mmCIF file of C-alpha atoms and ligand atoms in Angstrom:
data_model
loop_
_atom_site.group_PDB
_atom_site.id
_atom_site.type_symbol
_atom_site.label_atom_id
_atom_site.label_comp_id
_atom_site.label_asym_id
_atom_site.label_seq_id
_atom_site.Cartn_x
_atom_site.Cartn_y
_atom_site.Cartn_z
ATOM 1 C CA UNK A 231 -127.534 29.879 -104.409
ATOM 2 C CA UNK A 232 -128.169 32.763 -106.989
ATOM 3 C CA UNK A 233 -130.227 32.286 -110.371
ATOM 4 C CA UNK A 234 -126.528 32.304 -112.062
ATOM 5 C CA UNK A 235 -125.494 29.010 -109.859
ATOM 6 C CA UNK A 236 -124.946 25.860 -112.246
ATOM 7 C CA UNK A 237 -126.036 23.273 -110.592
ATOM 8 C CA UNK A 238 -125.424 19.399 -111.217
ATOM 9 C CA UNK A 239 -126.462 15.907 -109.923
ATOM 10 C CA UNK A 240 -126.260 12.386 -108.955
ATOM 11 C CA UNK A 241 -128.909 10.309 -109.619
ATOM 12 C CA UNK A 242 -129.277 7.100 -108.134
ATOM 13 C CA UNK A 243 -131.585 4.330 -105.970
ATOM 14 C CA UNK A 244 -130.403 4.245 -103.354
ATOM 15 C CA UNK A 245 -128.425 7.303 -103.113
ATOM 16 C CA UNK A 246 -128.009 8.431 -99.372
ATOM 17 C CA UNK A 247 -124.475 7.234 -99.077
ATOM 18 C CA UNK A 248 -122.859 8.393 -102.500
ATOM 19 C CA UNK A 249 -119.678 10.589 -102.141
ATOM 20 C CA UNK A 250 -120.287 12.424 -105.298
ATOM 21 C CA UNK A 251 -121.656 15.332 -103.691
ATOM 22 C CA UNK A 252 -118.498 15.707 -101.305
ATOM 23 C CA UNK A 253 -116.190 15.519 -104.378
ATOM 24 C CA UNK A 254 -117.959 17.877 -106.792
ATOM 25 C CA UNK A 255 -118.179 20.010 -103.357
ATOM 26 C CA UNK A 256 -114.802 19.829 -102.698
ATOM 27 C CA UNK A 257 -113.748 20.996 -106.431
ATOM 28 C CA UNK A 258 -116.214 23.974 -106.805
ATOM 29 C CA UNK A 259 -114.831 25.571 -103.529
ATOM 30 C CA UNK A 260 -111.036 24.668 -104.221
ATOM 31 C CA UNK A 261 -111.673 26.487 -107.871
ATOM 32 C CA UNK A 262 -113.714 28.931 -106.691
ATOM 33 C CA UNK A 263 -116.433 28.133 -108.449
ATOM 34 C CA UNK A 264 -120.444 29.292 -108.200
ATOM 35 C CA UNK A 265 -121.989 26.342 -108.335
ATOM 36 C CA UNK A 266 -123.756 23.140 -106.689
ATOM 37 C CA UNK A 267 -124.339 19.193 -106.343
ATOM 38 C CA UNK A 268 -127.220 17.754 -105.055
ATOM 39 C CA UNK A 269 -128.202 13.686 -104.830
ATOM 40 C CA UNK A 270 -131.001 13.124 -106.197
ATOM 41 C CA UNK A 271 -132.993 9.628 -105.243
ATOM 42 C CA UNK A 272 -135.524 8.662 -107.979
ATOM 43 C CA UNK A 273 -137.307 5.432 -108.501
ATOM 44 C CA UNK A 274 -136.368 3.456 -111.895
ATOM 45 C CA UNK A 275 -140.165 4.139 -113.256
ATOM 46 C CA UNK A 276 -139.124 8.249 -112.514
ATOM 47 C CA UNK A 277 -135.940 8.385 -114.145
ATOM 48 C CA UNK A 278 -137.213 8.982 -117.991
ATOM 49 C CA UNK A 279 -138.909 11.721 -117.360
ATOM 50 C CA UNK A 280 -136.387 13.297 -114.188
ATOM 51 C CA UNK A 281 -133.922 13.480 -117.277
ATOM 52 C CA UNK A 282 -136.073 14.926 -119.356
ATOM 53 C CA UNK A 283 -136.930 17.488 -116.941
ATOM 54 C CA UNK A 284 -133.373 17.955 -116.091
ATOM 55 C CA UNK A 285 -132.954 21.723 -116.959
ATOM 56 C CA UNK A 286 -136.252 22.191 -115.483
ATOM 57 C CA UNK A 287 -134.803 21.170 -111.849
ATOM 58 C CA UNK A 288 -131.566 23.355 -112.239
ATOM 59 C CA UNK A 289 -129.392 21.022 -113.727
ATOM 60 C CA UNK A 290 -127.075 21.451 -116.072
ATOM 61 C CA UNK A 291 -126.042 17.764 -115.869
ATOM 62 C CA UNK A 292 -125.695 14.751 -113.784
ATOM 63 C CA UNK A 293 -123.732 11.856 -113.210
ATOM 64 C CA UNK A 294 -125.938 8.323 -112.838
ATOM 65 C CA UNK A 295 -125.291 5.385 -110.800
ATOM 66 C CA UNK A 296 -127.294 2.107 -109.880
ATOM 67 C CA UNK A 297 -129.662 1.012 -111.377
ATOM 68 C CA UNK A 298 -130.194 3.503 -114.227
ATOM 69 C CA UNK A 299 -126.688 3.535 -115.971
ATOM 70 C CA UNK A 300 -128.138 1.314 -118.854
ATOM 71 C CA UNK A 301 -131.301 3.451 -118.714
ATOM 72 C CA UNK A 302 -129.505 6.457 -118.776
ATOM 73 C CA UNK A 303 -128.015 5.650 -122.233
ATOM 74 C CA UNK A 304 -131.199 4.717 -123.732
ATOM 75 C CA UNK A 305 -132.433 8.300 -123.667
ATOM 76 C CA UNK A 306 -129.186 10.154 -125.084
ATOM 77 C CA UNK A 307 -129.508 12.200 -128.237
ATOM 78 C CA UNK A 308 -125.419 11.701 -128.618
ATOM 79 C CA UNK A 309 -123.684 8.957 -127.133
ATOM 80 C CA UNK A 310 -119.749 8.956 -126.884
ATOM 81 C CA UNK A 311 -117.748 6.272 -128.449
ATOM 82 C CA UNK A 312 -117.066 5.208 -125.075
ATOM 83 C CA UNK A 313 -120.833 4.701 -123.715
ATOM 84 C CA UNK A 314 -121.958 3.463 -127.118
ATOM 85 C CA UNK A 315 -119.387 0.599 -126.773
ATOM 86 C CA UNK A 316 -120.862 -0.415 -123.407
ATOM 87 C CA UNK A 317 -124.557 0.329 -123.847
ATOM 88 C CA UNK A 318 -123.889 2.590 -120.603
ATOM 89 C CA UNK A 319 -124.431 6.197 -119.270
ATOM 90 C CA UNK A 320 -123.009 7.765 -115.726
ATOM 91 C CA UNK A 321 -122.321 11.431 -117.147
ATOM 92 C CA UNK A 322 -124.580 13.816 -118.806
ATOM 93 C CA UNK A 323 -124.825 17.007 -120.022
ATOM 94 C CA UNK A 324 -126.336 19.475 -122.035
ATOM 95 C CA UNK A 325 -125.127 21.017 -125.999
ATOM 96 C CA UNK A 326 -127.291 23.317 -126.925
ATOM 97 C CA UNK A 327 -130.691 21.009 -126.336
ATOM 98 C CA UNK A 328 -128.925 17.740 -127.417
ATOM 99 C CA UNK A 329 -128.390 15.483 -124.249
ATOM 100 C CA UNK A 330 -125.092 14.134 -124.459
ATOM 101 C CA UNK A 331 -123.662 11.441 -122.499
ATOM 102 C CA UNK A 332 -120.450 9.363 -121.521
ATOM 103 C CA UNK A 333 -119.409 6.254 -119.106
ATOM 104 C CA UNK A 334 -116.622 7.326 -117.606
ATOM 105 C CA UNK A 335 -115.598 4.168 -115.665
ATOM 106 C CA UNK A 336 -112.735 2.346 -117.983
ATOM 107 C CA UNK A 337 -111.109 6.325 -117.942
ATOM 108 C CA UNK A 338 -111.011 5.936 -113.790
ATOM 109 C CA UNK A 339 -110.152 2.279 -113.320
ATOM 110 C CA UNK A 340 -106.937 3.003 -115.662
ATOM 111 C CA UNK A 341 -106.493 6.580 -114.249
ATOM 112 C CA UNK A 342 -106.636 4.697 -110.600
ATOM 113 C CA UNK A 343 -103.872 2.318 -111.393
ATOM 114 C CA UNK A 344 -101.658 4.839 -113.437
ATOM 115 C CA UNK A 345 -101.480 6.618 -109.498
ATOM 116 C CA UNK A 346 -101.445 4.118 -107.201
ATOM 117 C CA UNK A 347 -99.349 1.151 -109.091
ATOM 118 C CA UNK A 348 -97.357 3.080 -111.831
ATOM 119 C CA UNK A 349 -96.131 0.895 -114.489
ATOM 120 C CA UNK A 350 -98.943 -1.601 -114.163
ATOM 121 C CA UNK A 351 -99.410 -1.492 -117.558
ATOM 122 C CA UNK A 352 -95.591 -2.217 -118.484
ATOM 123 C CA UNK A 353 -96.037 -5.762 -120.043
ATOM 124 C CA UNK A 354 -99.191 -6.333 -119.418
ATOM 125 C CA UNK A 355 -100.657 -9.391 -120.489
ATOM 126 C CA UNK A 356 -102.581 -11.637 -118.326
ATOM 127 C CA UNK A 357 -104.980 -10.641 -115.859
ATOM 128 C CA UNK A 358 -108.350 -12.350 -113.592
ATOM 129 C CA UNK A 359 -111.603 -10.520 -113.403
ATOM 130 C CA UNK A 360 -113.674 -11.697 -110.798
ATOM 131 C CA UNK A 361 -117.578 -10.959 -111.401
ATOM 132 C CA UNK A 362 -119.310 -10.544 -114.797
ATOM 133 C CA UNK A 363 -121.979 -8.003 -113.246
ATOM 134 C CA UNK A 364 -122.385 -4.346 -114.180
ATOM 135 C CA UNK A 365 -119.231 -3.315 -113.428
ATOM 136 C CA UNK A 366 -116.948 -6.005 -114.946
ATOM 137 C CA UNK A 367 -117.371 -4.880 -118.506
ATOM 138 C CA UNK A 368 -115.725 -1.331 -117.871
ATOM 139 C CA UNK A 369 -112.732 -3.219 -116.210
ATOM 140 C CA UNK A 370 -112.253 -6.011 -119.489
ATOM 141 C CA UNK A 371 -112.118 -2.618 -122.069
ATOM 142 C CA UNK A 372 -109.194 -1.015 -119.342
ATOM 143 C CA UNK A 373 -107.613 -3.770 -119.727
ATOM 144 C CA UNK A 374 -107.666 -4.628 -122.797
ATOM 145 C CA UNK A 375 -106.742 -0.967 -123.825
ATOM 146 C CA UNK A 376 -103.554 -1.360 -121.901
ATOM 147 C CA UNK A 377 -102.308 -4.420 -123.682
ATOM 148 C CA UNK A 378 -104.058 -7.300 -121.783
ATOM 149 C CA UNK A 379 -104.178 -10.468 -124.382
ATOM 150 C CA UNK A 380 -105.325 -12.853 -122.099
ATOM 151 C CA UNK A 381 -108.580 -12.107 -119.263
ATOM 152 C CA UNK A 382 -109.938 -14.859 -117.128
ATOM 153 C CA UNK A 383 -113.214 -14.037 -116.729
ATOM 154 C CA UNK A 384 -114.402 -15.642 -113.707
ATOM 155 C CA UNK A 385 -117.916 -15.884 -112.235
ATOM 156 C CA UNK A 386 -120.172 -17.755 -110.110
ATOM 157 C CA UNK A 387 -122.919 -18.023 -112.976
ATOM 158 C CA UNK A 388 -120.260 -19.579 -115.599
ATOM 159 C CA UNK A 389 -123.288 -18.265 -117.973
ATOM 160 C CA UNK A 390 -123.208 -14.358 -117.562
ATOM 161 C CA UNK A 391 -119.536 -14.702 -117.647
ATOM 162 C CA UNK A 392 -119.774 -16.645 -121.097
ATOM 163 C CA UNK A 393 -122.195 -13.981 -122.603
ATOM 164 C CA UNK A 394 -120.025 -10.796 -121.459
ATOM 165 C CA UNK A 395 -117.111 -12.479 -122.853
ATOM 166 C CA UNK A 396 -118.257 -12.815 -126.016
ATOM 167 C CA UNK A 397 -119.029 -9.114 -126.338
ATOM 168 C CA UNK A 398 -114.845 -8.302 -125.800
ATOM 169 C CA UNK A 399 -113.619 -10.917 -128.772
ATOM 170 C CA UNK A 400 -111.261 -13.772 -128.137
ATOM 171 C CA UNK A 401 -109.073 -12.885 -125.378
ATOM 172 C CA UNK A 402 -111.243 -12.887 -122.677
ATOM 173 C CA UNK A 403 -112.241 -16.256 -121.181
ATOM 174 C CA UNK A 404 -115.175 -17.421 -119.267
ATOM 175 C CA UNK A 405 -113.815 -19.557 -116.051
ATOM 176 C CA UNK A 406 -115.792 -20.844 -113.566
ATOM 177 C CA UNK A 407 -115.489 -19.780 -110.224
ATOM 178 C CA UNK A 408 -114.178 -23.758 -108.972
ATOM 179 C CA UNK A 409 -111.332 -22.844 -111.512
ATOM 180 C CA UNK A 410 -110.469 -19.618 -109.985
ATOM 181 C CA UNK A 411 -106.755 -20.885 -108.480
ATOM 182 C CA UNK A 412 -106.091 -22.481 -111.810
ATOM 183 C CA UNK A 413 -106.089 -19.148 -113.578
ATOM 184 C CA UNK A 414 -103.584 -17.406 -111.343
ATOM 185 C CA UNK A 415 -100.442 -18.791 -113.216
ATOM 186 C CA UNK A 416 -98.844 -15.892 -114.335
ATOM 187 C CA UNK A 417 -101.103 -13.359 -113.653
ATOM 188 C CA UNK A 418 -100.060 -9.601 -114.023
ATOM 189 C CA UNK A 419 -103.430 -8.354 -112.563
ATOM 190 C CA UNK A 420 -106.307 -9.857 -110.117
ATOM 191 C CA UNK A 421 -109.193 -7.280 -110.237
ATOM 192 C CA UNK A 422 -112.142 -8.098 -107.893
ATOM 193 C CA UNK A 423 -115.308 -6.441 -109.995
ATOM 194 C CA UNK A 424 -118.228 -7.907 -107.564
ATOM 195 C CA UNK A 425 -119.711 -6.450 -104.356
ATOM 196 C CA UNK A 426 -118.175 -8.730 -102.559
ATOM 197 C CA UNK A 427 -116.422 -7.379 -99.617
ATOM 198 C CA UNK A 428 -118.400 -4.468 -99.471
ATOM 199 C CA UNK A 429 -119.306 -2.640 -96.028
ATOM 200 C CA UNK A 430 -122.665 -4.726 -95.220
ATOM 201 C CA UNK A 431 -121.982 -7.786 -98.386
ATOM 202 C CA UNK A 432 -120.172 -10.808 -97.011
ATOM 203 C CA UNK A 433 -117.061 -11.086 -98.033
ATOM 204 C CA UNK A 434 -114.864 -12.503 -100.598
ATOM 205 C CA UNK A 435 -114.153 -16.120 -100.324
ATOM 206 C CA UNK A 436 -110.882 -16.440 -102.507
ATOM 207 C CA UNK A 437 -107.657 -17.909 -101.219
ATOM 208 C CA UNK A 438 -104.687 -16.340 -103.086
ATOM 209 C CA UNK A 439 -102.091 -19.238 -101.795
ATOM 210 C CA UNK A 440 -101.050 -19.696 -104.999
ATOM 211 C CA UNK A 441 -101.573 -16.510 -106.644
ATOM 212 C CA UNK A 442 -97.306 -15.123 -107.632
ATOM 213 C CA UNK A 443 -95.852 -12.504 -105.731
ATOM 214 C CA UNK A 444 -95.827 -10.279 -108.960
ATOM 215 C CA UNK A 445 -99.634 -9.703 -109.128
ATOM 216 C CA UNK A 446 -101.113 -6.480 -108.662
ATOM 217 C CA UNK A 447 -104.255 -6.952 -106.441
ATOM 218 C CA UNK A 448 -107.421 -4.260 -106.893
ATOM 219 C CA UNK A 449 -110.788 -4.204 -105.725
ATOM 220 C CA UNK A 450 -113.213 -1.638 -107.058
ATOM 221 C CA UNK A 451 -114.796 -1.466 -103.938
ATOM 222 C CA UNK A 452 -113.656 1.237 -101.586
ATOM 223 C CA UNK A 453 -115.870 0.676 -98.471
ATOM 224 C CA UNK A 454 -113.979 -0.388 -96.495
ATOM 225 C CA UNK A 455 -110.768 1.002 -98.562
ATOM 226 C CA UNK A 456 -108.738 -2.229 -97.775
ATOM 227 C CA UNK A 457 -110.987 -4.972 -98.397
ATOM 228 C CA UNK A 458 -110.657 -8.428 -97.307
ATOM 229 C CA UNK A 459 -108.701 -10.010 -100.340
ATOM 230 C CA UNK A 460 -106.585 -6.453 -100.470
ATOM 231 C CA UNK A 461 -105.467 -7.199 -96.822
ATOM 232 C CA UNK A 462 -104.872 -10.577 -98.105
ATOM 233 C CA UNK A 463 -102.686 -9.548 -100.830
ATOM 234 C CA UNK A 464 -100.602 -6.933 -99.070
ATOM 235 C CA UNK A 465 -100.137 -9.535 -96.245
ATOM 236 C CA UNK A 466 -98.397 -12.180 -98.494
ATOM 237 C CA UNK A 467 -96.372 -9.575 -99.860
ATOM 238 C CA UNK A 468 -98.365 -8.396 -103.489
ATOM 239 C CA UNK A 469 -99.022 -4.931 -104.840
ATOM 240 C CA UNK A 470 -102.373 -3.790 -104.061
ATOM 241 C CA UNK A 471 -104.233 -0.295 -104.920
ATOM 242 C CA UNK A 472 -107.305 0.212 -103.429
ATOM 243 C CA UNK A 473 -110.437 0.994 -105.255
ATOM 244 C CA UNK A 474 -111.389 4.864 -104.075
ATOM 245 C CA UNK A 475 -109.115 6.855 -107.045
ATOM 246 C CA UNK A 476 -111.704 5.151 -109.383
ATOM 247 C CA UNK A 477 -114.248 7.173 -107.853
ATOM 248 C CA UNK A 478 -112.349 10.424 -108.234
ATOM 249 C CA UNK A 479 -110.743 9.966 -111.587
ATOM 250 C CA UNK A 480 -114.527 8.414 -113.090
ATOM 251 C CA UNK A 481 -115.931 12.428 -111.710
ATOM 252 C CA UNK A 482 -113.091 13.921 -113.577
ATOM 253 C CA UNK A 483 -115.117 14.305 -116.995
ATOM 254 C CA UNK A 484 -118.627 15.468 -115.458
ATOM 255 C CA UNK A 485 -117.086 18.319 -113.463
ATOM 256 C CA UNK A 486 -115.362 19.897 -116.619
ATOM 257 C CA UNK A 487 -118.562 19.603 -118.930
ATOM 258 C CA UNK A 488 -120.820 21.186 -116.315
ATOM 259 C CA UNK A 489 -118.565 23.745 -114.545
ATOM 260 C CA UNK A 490 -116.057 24.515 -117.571
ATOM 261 C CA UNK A 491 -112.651 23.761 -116.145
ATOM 262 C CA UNK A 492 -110.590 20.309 -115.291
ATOM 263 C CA UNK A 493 -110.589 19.677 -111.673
ATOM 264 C CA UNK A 494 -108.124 17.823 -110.316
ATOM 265 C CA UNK A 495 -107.524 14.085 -108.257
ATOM 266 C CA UNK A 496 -105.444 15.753 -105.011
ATOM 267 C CA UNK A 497 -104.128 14.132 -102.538
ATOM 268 C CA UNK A 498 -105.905 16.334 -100.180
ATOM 269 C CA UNK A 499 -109.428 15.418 -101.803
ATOM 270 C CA UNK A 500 -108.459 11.246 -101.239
ATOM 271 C CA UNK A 501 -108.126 12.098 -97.789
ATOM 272 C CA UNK A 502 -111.291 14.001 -96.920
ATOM 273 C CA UNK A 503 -113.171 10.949 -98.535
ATOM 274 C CA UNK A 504 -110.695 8.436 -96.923
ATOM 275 C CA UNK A 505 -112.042 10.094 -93.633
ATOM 276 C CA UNK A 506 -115.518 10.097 -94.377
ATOM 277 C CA UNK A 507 -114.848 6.584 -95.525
ATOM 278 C CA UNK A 508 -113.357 5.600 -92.296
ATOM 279 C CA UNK A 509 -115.208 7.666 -89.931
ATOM 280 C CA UNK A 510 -118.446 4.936 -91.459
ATOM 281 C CA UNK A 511 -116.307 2.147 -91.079
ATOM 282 C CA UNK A 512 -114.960 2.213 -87.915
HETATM 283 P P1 LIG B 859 -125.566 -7.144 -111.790
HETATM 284 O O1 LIG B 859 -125.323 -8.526 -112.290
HETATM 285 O O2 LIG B 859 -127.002 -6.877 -111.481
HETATM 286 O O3 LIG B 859 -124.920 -6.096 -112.607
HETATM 287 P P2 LIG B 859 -123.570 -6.631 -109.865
HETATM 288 O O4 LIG B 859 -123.748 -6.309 -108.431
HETATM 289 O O5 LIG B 859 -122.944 -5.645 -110.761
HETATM 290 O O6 LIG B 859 -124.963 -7.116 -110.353
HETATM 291 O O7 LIG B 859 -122.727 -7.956 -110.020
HETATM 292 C C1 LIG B 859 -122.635 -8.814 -109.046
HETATM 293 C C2 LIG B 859 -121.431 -9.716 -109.319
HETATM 294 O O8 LIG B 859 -121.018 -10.261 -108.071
HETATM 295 C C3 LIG B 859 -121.783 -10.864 -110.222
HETATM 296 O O9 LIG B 859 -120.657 -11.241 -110.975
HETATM 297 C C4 LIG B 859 -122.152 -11.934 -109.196
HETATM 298 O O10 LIG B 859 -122.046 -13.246 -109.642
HETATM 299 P P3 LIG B 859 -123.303 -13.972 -110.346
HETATM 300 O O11 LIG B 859 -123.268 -13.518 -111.764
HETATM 301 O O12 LIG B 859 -123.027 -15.407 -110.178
HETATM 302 O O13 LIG B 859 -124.520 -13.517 -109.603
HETATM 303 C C5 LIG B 859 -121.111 -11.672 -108.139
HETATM 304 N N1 LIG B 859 -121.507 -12.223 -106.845
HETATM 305 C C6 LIG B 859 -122.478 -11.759 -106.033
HETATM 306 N N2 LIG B 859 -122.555 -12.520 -104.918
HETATM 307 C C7 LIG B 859 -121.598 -13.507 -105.046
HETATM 308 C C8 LIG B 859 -121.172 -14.599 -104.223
HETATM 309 N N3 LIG B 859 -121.723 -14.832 -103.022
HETATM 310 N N4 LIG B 859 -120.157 -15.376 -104.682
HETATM 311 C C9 LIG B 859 -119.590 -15.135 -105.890
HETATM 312 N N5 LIG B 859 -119.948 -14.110 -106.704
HETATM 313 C C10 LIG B 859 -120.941 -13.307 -106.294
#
């Protein structure tokens, strides 16, 4: 590393397992880039002043993950439209001294699906969102951007789902999780936004008997890359598209503001992290 090297970040507790560093890796040497990405594991009573202190580390930038994305928004000087309609951060950078920042999530979970199920969008109108967590308010604005009129929201606490709803106007509805099979009928999407299914979570109770054949099945989870409902889906014969391009496509943004040029999603980079992925899982 020479004094000229940008360098950039993930923040996050815990961090240890994040792929960022792999992708950002992968992009600086494929561009031929000077230039580095480091994880960086700070406590939530750290993170204020890490951030302010981020130039003073080397960084130019950083992307943030759990739990300081809503932190992380609270100290930008210049939010984007995008972050300021979610209240949430997980790419800074620098303009001049003004710390700028963006959520980049709804831009992958589209980008994701524009690859892996193209069309999805055509006609779009109902789709099931399972979880009201962090994550589930990225997927409703997706959605909705492509033309969904009516989202099932569907949670286990009926509550959070009722509150979250009534941030994204009248066509998302709170459901409760005992009226899950009810709100297949018709559905053009199922998205699973919880961590259910995850490597080390149990897994995703949900029996998609009556789910139609036309619904596109996704998980954002990507560890393991075919989760237990996506094996499910495929199975009984539904599209399904895995949750890992969100991951590449949400890094898209960070790379070009810190480094200076686009990178891109290749097929080559989804299969070094597919391996990585797999060699864990296994
Ligand atoms: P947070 O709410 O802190 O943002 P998250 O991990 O982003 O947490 O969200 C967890 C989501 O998974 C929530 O929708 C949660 O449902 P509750 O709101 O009822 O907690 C959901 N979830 C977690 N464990 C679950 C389980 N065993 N069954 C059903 N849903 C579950």
């Amino acid at each position: 590393m020479n004094g000229t090297s940008k360098g950039a970040c993930v923040i996050g507790h815990p961090i240890a397992h994040s792929r960022s560093p792999m992708i950002h890796g992968y992009w600086l040497k494929q561009l031929g880039l000077e230039g580095h990405y480091n994880r960086e594991d700070i406590l939530p009573e750290n993170f204020a002043l890490f951030v302010r202190s981020l130039r003073e580390h080397g960084y130019v930038g950083c992307n943030v993950t759990l739990p300081h994305k809503e932190a992380a928004f609270q100290l930008l000087d210049r939010a984007s439209p995008r972050a300021q309609q979610l209240q949430v951060a997980n790419t800074l950078w620098f303009e001049g001294d003004v710390l700028c920042g963006d959520n980049t999530d709804v831009e992958g979970f589209v980008a994701n699906l524009d690859e892996r199920a193209p069309q999805w969008d055509k006609n779009l109108k109902k789709a099931v969102v399972l979880g009201a967590g962090g994550a589930a308010a990225s997927i409703i604005v997706g959605l909705q951007e492509r033309g969904a009129t009516d989202i099932r929201l569907v949670n286990r606490t009926y509550e959070k789902a009722e509150i979250l709803a009534k941030r994204f106007g009248t066509s998302v509805h709170p459901t409760r999780w005992t009226e899950l099979t009810d709100s297949f009928d018709d559905a053009d999407i199922l998205v699973n936004t919880t961590s259910l299914g995850m490597k080390g979570q149990a897994e995703l109770d949900v029996d998609l008997d009556l789910l139609p054949l036309k619904t596109l099945v996704t998980d954002i989870v990507y560890v393991p890359l075919e989760t237990g409902i996506l094996r499910q889906a495929k199975q009984r014969g539904n599209p399904i598209a895995d949750g890992l391009g969100m991951l590449l496509y949400q890094a898209v943004p960070g790379f070009e503001h810190w480094f200076g040029k686009r990178p891109k999603v290749t097929l080559e980079l989804r299969a070094l992290i597919e391996d990585n992925i797999k060699g864990l899982s296994a």
